[in-house]
Short mmCIF file of C-alpha atoms in Angstrom, two decimals:
data_model
loop_
_atom_site.label_atom_id
_atom_site.label_comp_id
_atom_site.label_asym_id
_atom_site.label_seq_id
_atom_site.Cartn_x
_atom_site.Cartn_y
_atom_site.Cartn_z
CA MET A 6 31.78 -13.72 16.29
CA THR A 7 29.03 -12.50 14.46
CA ASP A 8 28.04 -12.09 11.46
CA ALA A 9 27.20 -8.82 9.52
CA VAL A 10 23.39 -9.17 10.10
CA GLY A 11 23.59 -10.41 14.19
CA SER A 12 22.89 -13.51 15.95
CA ILE A 13 20.74 -14.98 17.97
CA ASP A 14 23.09 -14.12 20.98
CA MET A 15 23.87 -11.12 20.30
CA PRO A 16 20.66 -8.66 19.45
CA ASP A 17 21.05 -5.79 17.16
CA ALA A 18 21.49 -2.38 18.87
CA GLN A 19 18.34 -1.47 17.46
CA ASP A 20 16.76 -3.72 19.25
CA GLU A 21 17.89 -2.82 22.64
CA ALA A 22 15.76 0.24 23.43
CA PRO A 23 15.29 0.52 26.84
CA GLU A 24 11.43 0.50 27.73
CA SER A 25 11.58 3.27 29.91
CA LYS A 26 11.81 5.83 26.91
CA LYS A 27 8.96 4.76 24.69
CA LYS A 28 5.85 7.05 25.43
CA THR A 29 2.65 5.03 25.99
CA ARG A 30 -1.03 6.55 24.84
CA LYS A 31 -4.01 5.72 26.84
CA GLY A 32 -6.22 4.95 23.76
CA GLY A 33 -3.90 5.60 21.07
CA LYS A 34 -5.00 7.29 18.05
CA ARG A 35 -7.74 5.56 17.31
CA ALA A 36 -9.75 6.95 20.45
CA LYS A 37 -9.36 10.61 18.56
CA ARG A 38 -11.57 9.52 16.04
CA GLY A 39 -15.13 9.39 15.32
CA PRO A 40 -16.63 5.96 13.63
CA LEU A 41 -17.35 7.89 10.31
CA LYS A 42 -13.89 9.05 9.92
CA ARG A 43 -12.43 5.83 10.94
CA LEU A 44 -14.55 4.00 8.49
CA ALA A 45 -13.29 6.77 5.64
CA LEU A 46 -9.55 6.18 6.82
CA PHE A 47 -10.61 2.46 5.95
CA TYR A 48 -12.22 2.84 3.20
CA ARG A 49 -9.04 5.33 1.87
CA GLN A 50 -7.11 2.38 2.85
CA VAL A 51 -9.05 -0.23 0.73
CA VAL A 52 -8.27 2.15 -2.26
CA ALA A 53 -4.78 2.37 -2.23
CA GLU A 54 -3.94 -1.24 -1.77
CA LEU A 55 -6.33 -1.79 -4.22
CA ARG A 56 -4.22 0.74 -6.39
CA LYS A 57 -1.31 -1.22 -5.68
CA VAL A 58 -2.55 -4.62 -7.15
CA VAL A 59 -0.86 -5.86 -10.57
CA TRP A 60 -4.37 -7.00 -12.13
CA PRO A 61 -3.59 -9.97 -14.88
CA THR A 62 -4.30 -9.40 -18.55
CA ARG A 63 -7.09 -11.01 -20.15
CA SER A 64 -4.77 -13.96 -21.62
CA GLN A 65 -3.48 -14.57 -18.62
CA LEU A 66 -6.82 -14.75 -16.55
CA THR A 67 -8.18 -16.67 -19.45
CA THR A 68 -5.09 -19.18 -18.93
CA TYR A 69 -5.41 -19.57 -15.20
CA THR A 70 -8.86 -19.94 -15.75
CA THR A 71 -8.64 -22.68 -17.77
CA VAL A 72 -5.72 -24.56 -15.80
CA VAL A 73 -8.28 -24.40 -12.76
CA ILE A 74 -10.73 -25.93 -14.35
CA VAL A 75 -9.04 -29.13 -16.01
CA PHE A 76 -7.47 -29.56 -12.36
CA VAL A 77 -10.91 -29.15 -10.76
CA ALA A 78 -12.40 -31.86 -13.82
CA ILE A 79 -8.94 -34.10 -13.14
CA MET A 80 -9.87 -34.14 -9.50
CA ILE A 81 -13.23 -34.98 -10.27
CA GLY A 82 -12.52 -37.92 -12.03
CA LEU A 83 -10.29 -38.80 -9.63
CA VAL A 84 -12.56 -39.03 -7.10
CA THR A 85 -15.03 -40.71 -8.96
CA VAL A 86 -13.31 -43.39 -9.98
CA ILE A 87 -11.74 -44.14 -6.31
CA ASP A 88 -15.53 -43.59 -4.79
CA TYR A 89 -16.46 -46.16 -7.74
CA GLY A 90 -13.86 -48.56 -6.63
CA LEU A 91 -14.74 -47.93 -3.05
CA ASP A 92 -18.45 -48.96 -3.57
CA HIS A 93 -17.63 -52.07 -5.53
CA ALA A 94 -14.82 -53.30 -3.24
CA ALA A 95 -17.86 -52.83 -0.19
CA LYS A 96 -20.32 -54.47 -1.96
CA TYR A 97 -18.14 -57.52 -2.53
CA VAL A 98 -16.88 -57.63 0.85
CA PHE A 99 -20.42 -56.92 2.44
CA GLY A 100 -22.65 -59.14 0.09
#
């Protein structure tokens, strides 16, 4: 018995495409373009992806920056205390 999505034992119908019907090209799309056209395509794709980004507001950025700085300060303090304690422990044990 399978659920609506299928199961591990029974793959979906679209997964059962025969291998002989797939067309393969030698070189693919990249072989048809020169290096400058590929670079221009890459640049256009980067700009398109950056337009999709949801940028934080100034208040969110300030909040996130404050949280990171406080966290780093706490971690520095913690590592300093542990280092100081291990230093004194080593001096006590070794002389």
